[in-house]
Amino acid sequence: MTSAETESANEATFRRICDSETILKDVSSAGKVIPGMRRDTLVCAGPPMPPDELPGPTRGAAMGALIHEGIAESPGHASKLLAAGEVKFLHAHDHDSIAPMAGIISWSMPVFVVENSSYGHICYTNINEGVGKTKTLRFGAYSGEVLRRLDWMEETLAPALRDALRLSGGIQLGSIVAEALRRGDECHNRNKAATALFLTRVAPHLARSGCSGEGLAKILEFIGGNDHFFLNLSMASAKATMDAAHGIPHSTIVTAMSANGRDFGIRISGLGRATPPYRWFLAPAPRGRARYFEGYGDADACPLLGDSFITECIGAGAFAMVAAPAITEFVGGNMAWAKRAMERMYKITAGEHDKLLIPYLDYRGTPTGIDVRKVLATGTSPIINAGIAHRNPGIGQIGAGLFHAPLQCFREAAKALN
Amino acid sequence: MTSAETESANEATFRRICDSETILKDVSSAGKVIPGMRRDTLVCAGPPMPPDELPGPTRGAAMGALIHEGIAESPGHASKLLAAGEVKFLHAHDHDSIAPMAGIISWSMPVFVVENSSYGHICYTNINEGVGKTKTLRFGAYSGEVLRRLDWMEETLAPALRDALRLSGGIQLGSIVAEALRRGDECHNRNKAATALFLTRVAPHLARSGCSGEGLAKILEFIGGNDHFFLNLSMASAKATMDAAHGIPHSTIVTAMSANGRDFGIRISGLGRATPPYRWFLAPAPRGRARYFEGYGDADACPLLGDSFITECIGAGAFAMVAAPAITEFVGGNMAWAKRAMERMYKITAGEHDKLLIPYLDYRGTPTGIDVRKVLATGTSPIINAGIAHRNPGIGQIGAGLFHAPLQCFREAAKALN
């Protein structure tokens, strides 16, 4: 491989990222659409790992999903099924899927269908359950409240959203992400403006499709009251984009970052297969600059977990830190610090996004397309905003923080490039 | 008056501005609630002026309102009634009301009822018609499209919003303004995030109150598709706030800025009556640093018009310029320029708002409470973001720009203070 070949490949990769338009087309169910899905399989986050080593939050979420599916009768029963190896796990990235944190999606769960309308790639994601700190499946909780909400989402919310989306002709997601970056979101750890924009787009179609009265009111309150409702859509939009940027020979651009609570992994456009199963370059999952909820600390934390850092790969998330002062503040920084953090990201990326613009940098595009060569040449690690789950099953979210991708996996990738 | 008396009065005025909570309580109709309203009267913007000197946009809007009320049969007929002096005008500020640009509110028009829940002051405002450049009554247009929309707002939109608001128990406005300032709005010339937030709050109650199907869909699309829907609520919230800050003896704080297309006026907390009619200090309405829509220029522009600069008085609008990069860009500035502009406003205000915070200034409060003494001591004029109407009736908006309040009215006020 010559340097000119790589330059040209990286430019093509960068253009695919910027030129991808994404659209939310439909709601289906996991069992119908996710490749390889069976009644006894669960989708989970992260680069592949042995199922018996899955971390606490993923096991907790799996337990909740097994009860939700009627496969297990109780948490104890679910735990035994997992210990006996009777549940098969599909890693989301290899199955056209993505979901936050533990990333558990089971057979009957409704999934959004997101399409890269420029290049055709499809990504499925589940519906965000809400915040409520410790009370969500994705952070490993499986209480009655969590399970009842999953039932309501499946029986009531999903059919209404499906009817509305079909009437709407689809809702463009990329334009929501771009506008939300002008409204204080970075579309990874902050999705408030994006959620409000999504609600504005979908609400008329919910009404038009026949949903009404208290039922519609509850749906509108659920979406509008869940500051992270858009997160799953942001992630699916990013994955449908990055999958289109993957598989370009000689490209040294990172097309996914992901963690499973043990390993952190990166996928490189020009390395491994162009289609699943993908090749991952691994390093131990890092610990971050964390802010914990009251009563929790480092000892309680599961190492980095989830597929949501796909947002950083398209130039959102921590790569758009200046767009989201609230996140900057939460991770203990101020605006000058956020600008310096972004300046470092400009040094390790292929270019500046032509649609994701930062108003406070006088509409400069976000740093987009992490280049393995630049990461290693500068010794600068990509930054990531992420939530932190408790290390044990059944507890949930205990904080959030700023993480650095480990350089070791970039060194592994560089060896494969040479 | 001693300097200590003024300091203390200004501190009390500033505290009233910051401590005012405002709530949107109800929808009524102008004829029922606006003091002094009769079937043949129209509310209009600006400090009082002789009705036969009202500017083109105000006359255009009045013509539309007279047709809407069935008082005039045609624009020609309406024009004759105006020329004959058969229509009485009430200036909004003196009648517990406010509305953008020409500010025309007629008897049958629905009005929002906004209450300062901390101090009890009430302000009425009409419902924003939408943008569509030249096609709105408030900018002086009165085409069939404008009039049909007024009918729909009165017959369909207002009753639905009334039912929803009564069910909701009221929607807090101050918290929407504060959050919108974190989402790229300055809540005068940009109200996109505030509108999306308002829709998120009101939509469930619209559904719950029995509005459904295509009717509800159209209402949600009208609100969500009108980037300035929240403007009238932002103004009414600001007036209900500033009316509570008005009438404090010895206070040198500006409690309103307003223009009628001929004069620009300011109202001072410690001068004139504490209740309407208020005392105004006038100077000729200024021309601004304007950006015109294609095909229009300075020669077409009506001098500054409207009551919307009340938002600058509470520390929003141009006083929160850094919050809204899109507006900064529109008036031809960049972020460094916006910061310098705000720095100057900090020098002429009583303090920094404790709820209206600017993320990009590391959550510094906006400059709040324009002090006549500081304006004159520094020779620094308050800045205003405002829309520009065509000088003739029936045309509408032709641009927007950045204006400076004329120093002359501050000098007039200072004479009265001494």
GROMACS .gro file of N, CA and C in nm, chain A residues 179-286:
model
  324
  179GLU      N    1  -2.898   1.972   1.336
  179GLU     CA    2  -2.964   2.084   1.404
  179GLU      C    3  -2.945   2.075   1.555
  180ALA      N    4  -2.948   1.954   1.610
  180ALA     CA    5  -2.931   1.938   1.756
  180ALA      C    6  -2.793   1.986   1.801
  181LEU      N    7  -2.692   1.968   1.715
  181LEU     CA    8  -2.558   2.018   1.748
  181LEU      C    9  -2.556   2.171   1.757
  182ARG      N   10  -2.658   2.234   1.697
  182ARG     CA   11  -2.672   2.379   1.710
  182ARG      C   12  -2.758   2.416   1.829
  183ARG      N   13  -2.808   2.314   1.898
  183ARG     CA   14  -2.898   2.338   2.012
  183ARG      C   15  -2.847   2.271   2.139
  184GLY      N   16  -2.717   2.262   2.153
  184GLY     CA   17  -2.663   2.219   2.282
  184GLY      C   18  -2.646   2.070   2.302
  185ASP      N   19  -2.680   1.989   2.202
  185ASP     CA   20  -2.657   1.844   2.212
  185ASP      C   21  -2.525   1.808   2.145
  186GLU      N   22  -2.468   1.694   2.186
  186GLU     CA   23  -2.362   1.632   2.106
  186GLU      C   24  -2.412   1.497   2.055
  187CYS      N   25  -2.539   1.464   2.085
  187CYS     CA   26  -2.607   1.346   2.031
  187CYS      C   27  -2.542   1.214   2.072
  188HIS      N   28  -2.472   1.217   2.185
  188HIS     CA   29  -2.433   1.092   2.247
  188HIS      C   30  -2.481   1.096   2.393
  189ASN      N   31  -2.416   1.179   2.474
  189ASN     CA   32  -2.462   1.188   2.613
  189ASN      C   33  -2.567   1.295   2.635
  190ARG      N   34  -2.590   1.381   2.539
  190ARG     CA   35  -2.700   1.477   2.547
  190ARG      C   36  -2.780   1.470   2.419
  191ASN      N   37  -2.910   1.442   2.434
  191ASN     CA   38  -3.001   1.426   2.319
  191ASN      C   39  -3.131   1.502   2.341
  192LYS      N   40  -3.126   1.606   2.424
  192LYS     CA   41  -3.250   1.677   2.462
  192LYS      C   42  -3.311   1.750   2.343
  193ALA      N   43  -3.231   1.827   2.274
  193ALA     CA   44  -3.284   1.905   2.162
  193ALA      C   45  -3.324   1.812   2.047
  194ALA      N   46  -3.244   1.708   2.027
  194ALA     CA   47  -3.275   1.612   1.920
  194ALA      C   48  -3.407   1.541   1.950
  195THR      N   49  -3.430   1.507   2.076
  195THR     CA   50  -3.555   1.441   2.113
  195THR      C   51  -3.674   1.534   2.089
  196ALA      N   52  -3.660   1.661   2.126
  196ALA     CA   53  -3.768   1.758   2.104
  196ALA      C   54  -3.794   1.776   1.954
  197LEU      N   55  -3.687   1.779   1.875
  197LEU     CA   56  -3.704   1.790   1.730
  197LEU      C   57  -3.774   1.666   1.674
  198PHE      N   58  -3.733   1.549   1.722
  198PHE     CA   59  -3.796   1.426   1.675
  198PHE      C   60  -3.945   1.426   1.710
  199LEU      N   61  -3.976   1.468   1.831
  199LEU     CA   62  -4.117   1.473   1.872
  199LEU      C   63  -4.197   1.567   1.781
  200THR      N   64  -4.137   1.683   1.751
  200THR     CA   65  -4.202   1.778   1.662
  200THR      C   66  -4.235   1.714   1.527
  201ARG      N   67  -4.143   1.630   1.478
  201ARG     CA   68  -4.161   1.566   1.348
  201ARG      C   69  -4.265   1.453   1.353
  202VAL      N   70  -4.262   1.373   1.461
  202VAL     CA   71  -4.343   1.251   1.460
  202VAL      C   72  -4.484   1.274   1.515
  203ALA      N   73  -4.501   1.374   1.601
  203ALA     CA   74  -4.629   1.391   1.671
  203ALA      C   75  -4.748   1.407   1.576
  204PRO      N   76  -4.737   1.491   1.470
  204PRO     CA   77  -4.854   1.504   1.381
  204PRO      C   78  -4.893   1.371   1.317
  205HIS      N   79  -4.794   1.288   1.287
  205HIS     CA   80  -4.826   1.160   1.223
  205HIS      C   81  -4.886   1.062   1.322
  206LEU      N   82  -4.846   1.072   1.449
  206LEU     CA   83  -4.911   0.989   1.551
  206LEU      C   84  -5.060   1.022   1.556
  207ALA      N   85  -5.090   1.152   1.555
  207ALA     CA   86  -5.231   1.193   1.560
  207ALA      C   87  -5.304   1.147   1.435
  208ARG      N   88  -5.239   1.168   1.323
  208ARG     CA   89  -5.301   1.138   1.194
  208ARG      C   90  -5.329   0.989   1.177
  209SER      N   91  -5.247   0.905   1.241
  209SER     CA   92  -5.262   0.760   1.222
  209SER      C   93  -5.371   0.704   1.313
  210GLY      N   94  -5.435   0.790   1.392
  210GLY     CA   95  -5.551   0.742   1.467
  210GLY      C   96  -5.526   0.725   1.616
  211CYS      N   97  -5.403   0.745   1.658
  211CYS     CA   98  -5.372   0.740   1.801
  211CYS      C   99  -5.434   0.866   1.864
  212SER      N  100  -5.500   0.853   1.979
  212SER     CA  101  -5.568   0.970   2.035
  212SER      C  102  -5.587   0.958   2.185
  213GLY      N  103  -5.638   1.065   2.244
  213GLY     CA  104  -5.676   1.066   2.384
  213GLY      C  105  -5.561   1.036   2.479
  214GLU      N  106  -5.594   0.971   2.589
  214GLU     CA  107  -5.496   0.943   2.693
  214GLU      C  108  -5.381   0.856   2.640
  215GLY      N  109  -5.413   0.765   2.548
  215GLY     CA  110  -5.309   0.680   2.491
  215GLY      C  111  -5.203   0.762   2.419
  216LEU      N  112  -5.249   0.856   2.336
  216LEU     CA  113  -5.155   0.943   2.265
  216LEU      C  114  -5.082   1.034   2.363
  217ALA      N  115  -5.155   1.086   2.461
  217ALA     CA  116  -5.092   1.175   2.560
  217ALA      C  117  -4.975   1.104   2.628
  218LYS      N  118  -4.995   0.979   2.667
  218LYS     CA  119  -4.889   0.903   2.735
  218LYS      C  120  -4.768   0.880   2.643
  219ILE      N  121  -4.797   0.854   2.516
  219ILE     CA  122  -4.687   0.835   2.420
  219ILE      C  123  -4.607   0.964   2.403
  220LEU      N  124  -4.677   1.075   2.389
  220LEU     CA  125  -4.609   1.204   2.372
  220LEU      C  126  -4.530   1.239   2.498
  221GLU      N  127  -4.586   1.208   2.615
  221GLU     CA  128  -4.513   1.235   2.739
  221GLU      C  129  -4.392   1.143   2.755
  222PHE      N  130  -4.407   1.020   2.710
  222PHE     CA  131  -4.295   0.925   2.721
  222PHE      C  132  -4.178   0.973   2.634
  223ILE      N  133  -4.208   1.009   2.510
  223ILE     CA  134  -4.100   1.054   2.420
  223ILE      C  135  -4.045   1.188   2.469
  224GLY      N  136  -4.134   1.284   2.490
  224GLY     CA  137  -4.091   1.419   2.528
  224GLY      C  138  -4.026   1.424   2.666
  225GLY      N  139  -4.061   1.329   2.752
  225GLY     CA  140  -4.006   1.328   2.887
  225GLY      C  141  -3.880   1.245   2.901
  226ASN      N  142  -3.835   1.186   2.793
  226ASN     CA  143  -3.716   1.101   2.795
  226ASN      C  144  -3.605   1.172   2.719
  227ASP      N  145  -3.517   1.235   2.794
  227ASP     CA  146  -3.413   1.319   2.732
  227ASP      C  147  -3.320   1.240   2.642
  228HIS      N  148  -3.321   1.106   2.657
  228HIS     CA  149  -3.233   1.024   2.573
  228HIS      C  150  -3.311   0.945   2.467
  229PHE      N  151  -3.437   0.983   2.445
  229PHE     CA  152  -3.514   0.906   2.346
  229PHE      C  153  -3.439   0.898   2.213
  230PHE      N  154  -3.376   1.008   2.173
  230PHE     CA  155  -3.312   1.011   2.040
  230PHE      C  156  -3.180   0.935   2.036
  231LEU      N  157  -3.123   0.901   2.152
  231LEU     CA  158  -2.990   0.838   2.153
  231LEU      C  159  -2.983   0.717   2.061
  232ASN      N  160  -3.080   0.626   2.071
  232ASN     CA  161  -3.075   0.505   1.989
  232ASN      C  162  -3.079   0.539   1.841
  233LEU      N  163  -3.156   0.642   1.807
  233LEU     CA  164  -3.165   0.683   1.666
  233LEU      C  165  -3.037   0.748   1.621
  234SER      N  166  -2.975   0.826   1.709
  234SER     CA  167  -2.846   0.886   1.678
  234SER      C  168  -2.743   0.776   1.651
  235MET      N  169  -2.745   0.673   1.734
  235MET     CA  170  -2.650   0.562   1.717
  235MET      C  171  -2.677   0.484   1.589
  236ALA      N  172  -2.804   0.457   1.562
  236ALA     CA  173  -2.837   0.379   1.441
  236ALA      C  174  -2.804   0.459   1.316
  237SER      N  175  -2.828   0.590   1.322
  237SER     CA  176  -2.791   0.677   1.211
  237SER      C  177  -2.640   0.672   1.189
  238ALA      N  178  -2.566   0.677   1.299
  238ALA     CA  179  -2.419   0.674   1.289
  238ALA      C  180  -2.370   0.539   1.236
  239LYS      N  181  -2.432   0.430   1.283
  239LYS     CA  182  -2.385   0.299   1.234
  239LYS      C  183  -2.420   0.279   1.086
  240ALA      N  184  -2.541   0.319   1.046
  240ALA     CA  185  -2.577   0.306   0.903
  240ALA      C  186  -2.482   0.390   0.818
  241THR      N  187  -2.431   0.498   0.875
  241THR     CA  188  -2.333   0.582   0.806
  241THR      C  189  -2.196   0.514   0.803
  242MET      N  190  -2.151   0.468   0.918
  242MET     CA  191  -2.015   0.412   0.925
  242MET      C  192  -2.005   0.278   0.855
  243ASP      N  193  -2.116   0.203   0.848
  243ASP     CA  194  -2.112   0.077   0.772
  243ASP      C  195  -2.091   0.107   0.623
  244ALA      N  196  -2.144   0.220   0.578
  244ALA     CA  197  -2.123   0.258   0.438
  244ALA      C  198  -1.979   0.305   0.415
  245ALA      N  199  -1.914   0.349   0.522
  245ALA     CA  200  -1.776   0.396   0.512
  245ALA      C  201  -1.677   0.282   0.534
  246HIS      N  202  -1.729   0.166   0.569
  246HIS     CA  203  -1.643   0.051   0.598
  246HIS      C  204  -1.617  -0.030   0.471
  247GLY      N  205  -1.500  -0.095   0.469
  247GLY     CA  206  -1.471  -0.188   0.359
  247GLY      C  207  -1.408  -0.120   0.239
  248ILE      N  208  -1.349  -0.002   0.259
  248ILE     CA  209  -1.280   0.065   0.148
  248ILE      C  210  -1.131   0.026   0.156
  249PRO      N  211  -1.084  -0.050   0.058
  249PRO     CA  212  -0.946  -0.100   0.064
  249PRO      C  213  -0.845   0.013   0.086
  250HIS      N  214  -0.749  -0.012   0.171
  250HIS     CA  215  -0.639   0.081   0.204
  250HIS      C  216  -0.680   0.193   0.299
  251SER      N  217  -0.810   0.203   0.332
  251SER     CA  218  -0.851   0.312   0.422
  251SER      C  219  -0.805   0.282   0.564
  252THR      N  220  -0.751   0.384   0.629
  252THR     CA  221  -0.704   0.368   0.768
  252THR      C  222  -0.800   0.437   0.866
  253ILE      N  223  -0.922   0.462   0.820
  253ILE     CA  224  -1.022   0.530   0.904
  253ILE      C  225  -1.095   0.430   0.994
  254VAL      N  226  -1.115   0.472   1.120
  254VAL     CA  227  -1.187   0.391   1.217
  254VAL      C  228  -1.337   0.396   1.184
  255THR      N  229  -1.400   0.281   1.166
  255THR     CA  230  -1.543   0.279   1.131
  255THR      C  231  -1.632   0.236   1.247
  256ALA      N  232  -1.571   0.198   1.358
  256ALA     CA  233  -1.649   0.173   1.481
  256ALA      C  234  -1.553   0.168   1.600
  257MET      N  235  -1.601   0.217   1.713
  257MET     CA  236  -1.534   0.191   1.841
  257MET      C  237  -1.642   0.127   1.928
  258SER      N  238  -1.602   0.035   2.010
  258SER     CA  239  -1.701  -0.043   2.085
  258SER      C  240  -1.633  -0.109   2.205
  259ALA      N  241  -1.712  -0.137   2.309
  259ALA     CA  242  -1.654  -0.203   2.426
  259ALA      C  243  -1.755  -0.300   2.485
  260ASN      N  244  -1.704  -0.407   2.546
  260ASN     CA  245  -1.794  -0.509   2.601
  260ASN      C  246  -1.780  -0.525   2.752
  261GLY      N  247  -1.717  -0.427   2.817
  261GLY     CA  248  -1.699  -0.435   2.962
  261GLY      C  249  -1.568  -0.505   3.000
  262ARG      N  250  -1.501  -0.559   2.902
  262ARG     CA  251  -1.370  -0.622   2.923
  262ARG      C  252  -1.272  -0.567   2.819
  263ASP      N  253  -1.310  -0.579   2.692
  263ASP     CA  254  -1.225  -0.531   2.583
  263ASP      C  255  -1.283  -0.405   2.521
  264PHE      N  256  -1.193  -0.320   2.473
  264PHE     CA  257  -1.231  -0.209   2.386
  264PHE      C  258  -1.183  -0.247   2.248
  265GLY      N  259  -1.265  -0.221   2.145
  265GLY     CA  260  -1.224  -0.260   2.011
  265GLY      C  261  -1.248  -0.152   1.908
  266ILE      N  262  -1.167  -0.155   1.803
  266ILE     CA  263  -1.191  -0.066   1.689
  266ILE      C  264  -1.199  -0.150   1.562
  267ARG      N  265  -1.277  -0.098   1.468
  267ARG     CA  266  -1.291  -0.158   1.337
  267ARG      C  267  -1.233  -0.057   1.239
  268ILE      N  268  -1.156  -0.106   1.139
  268ILE     CA  269  -1.089  -0.017   1.043
  268ILE      C  270  -1.146  -0.041   0.904
  269SER      N  271  -1.174   0.068   0.833
  269SER     CA  272  -1.241   0.055   0.703
  269SER      C  273  -1.171  -0.044   0.610
  270GLY      N  274  -1.039  -0.034   0.602
  270GLY     CA  275  -0.965  -0.114   0.504
  270GLY      C  276  -0.916  -0.248   0.554
  271LEU      N  277  -0.956  -0.288   0.673
  271LEU     CA  278  -0.905  -0.414   0.730
  271LEU      C  279  -1.018  -0.513   0.757
  272GLY      N  280  -0.991  -0.640   0.728
  272GLY     CA  281  -1.091  -0.745   0.752
  272GLY      C  282  -1.196  -0.742   0.642
  273ARG      N  283  -1.305  -0.812   0.669
  273ARG     CA  284  -1.410  -0.823   0.569
  273ARG      C  285  -1.488  -0.691   0.558
  274ALA      N  286  -1.546  -0.670   0.440
  274ALA     CA  287  -1.627  -0.550   0.418
  274ALA      C  288  -1.766  -0.568   0.477
  275THR      N  289  -1.806  -0.694   0.499
  275THR     CA  290  -1.937  -0.725   0.558
  275THR      C  291  -1.914  -0.813   0.681
  276PRO      N  292  -2.017  -0.831   0.765
  276PRO     CA  293  -2.000  -0.909   0.888
  276PRO      C  294  -1.962  -1.054   0.857
  277PRO      N  295  -1.889  -1.120   0.947
  277PRO     CA  296  -1.833  -1.068   1.071
  277PRO      C  297  -1.711  -0.977   1.047
  278TYR      N  298  -1.706  -0.868   1.122
  278TYR     CA  299  -1.599  -0.771   1.107
  278TYR      C  300  -1.476  -0.811   1.188
  279ARG      N  301  -1.364  -0.751   1.155
  279ARG     CA  302  -1.240  -0.775   1.230
  279ARG      C  303  -1.223  -0.663   1.334
  280TRP      N  304  -1.195  -0.699   1.456
  280TRP     CA  305  -1.177  -0.602   1.563
  280TRP      C  306  -1.035  -0.604   1.615
  281PHE      N  307  -0.986  -0.488   1.651
  281PHE     CA  308  -0.854  -0.476   1.713
  281PHE      C  309  -0.875  -0.433   1.857
  282LEU      N  310  -0.827  -0.514   1.948
  282LEU     CA  311  -0.869  -0.504   2.088
  282LEU      C  312  -0.760  -0.452   2.182
  283ALA      N  313  -0.807  -0.399   2.291
  283ALA     CA  314  -0.721  -0.363   2.405
  283ALA      C  315  -0.810  -0.368   2.528
  284PRO      N  316  -0.752  -0.376   2.648
  284PRO     CA  317  -0.839  -0.376   2.767
  284PRO      C  318  -0.925  -0.250   2.773
  285ALA      N  319  -1.053  -0.267   2.812
  285ALA     CA  320  -1.145  -0.152   2.822
  285ALA      C  321  -1.092  -0.052   2.924
  286PRO      N  322  -1.090   0.075   2.889
  286PRO     CA  323  -1.031   0.176   2.978
  286PRO      C  324  -1.129   0.221   3.086
   0.00000   0.00000   0.00000
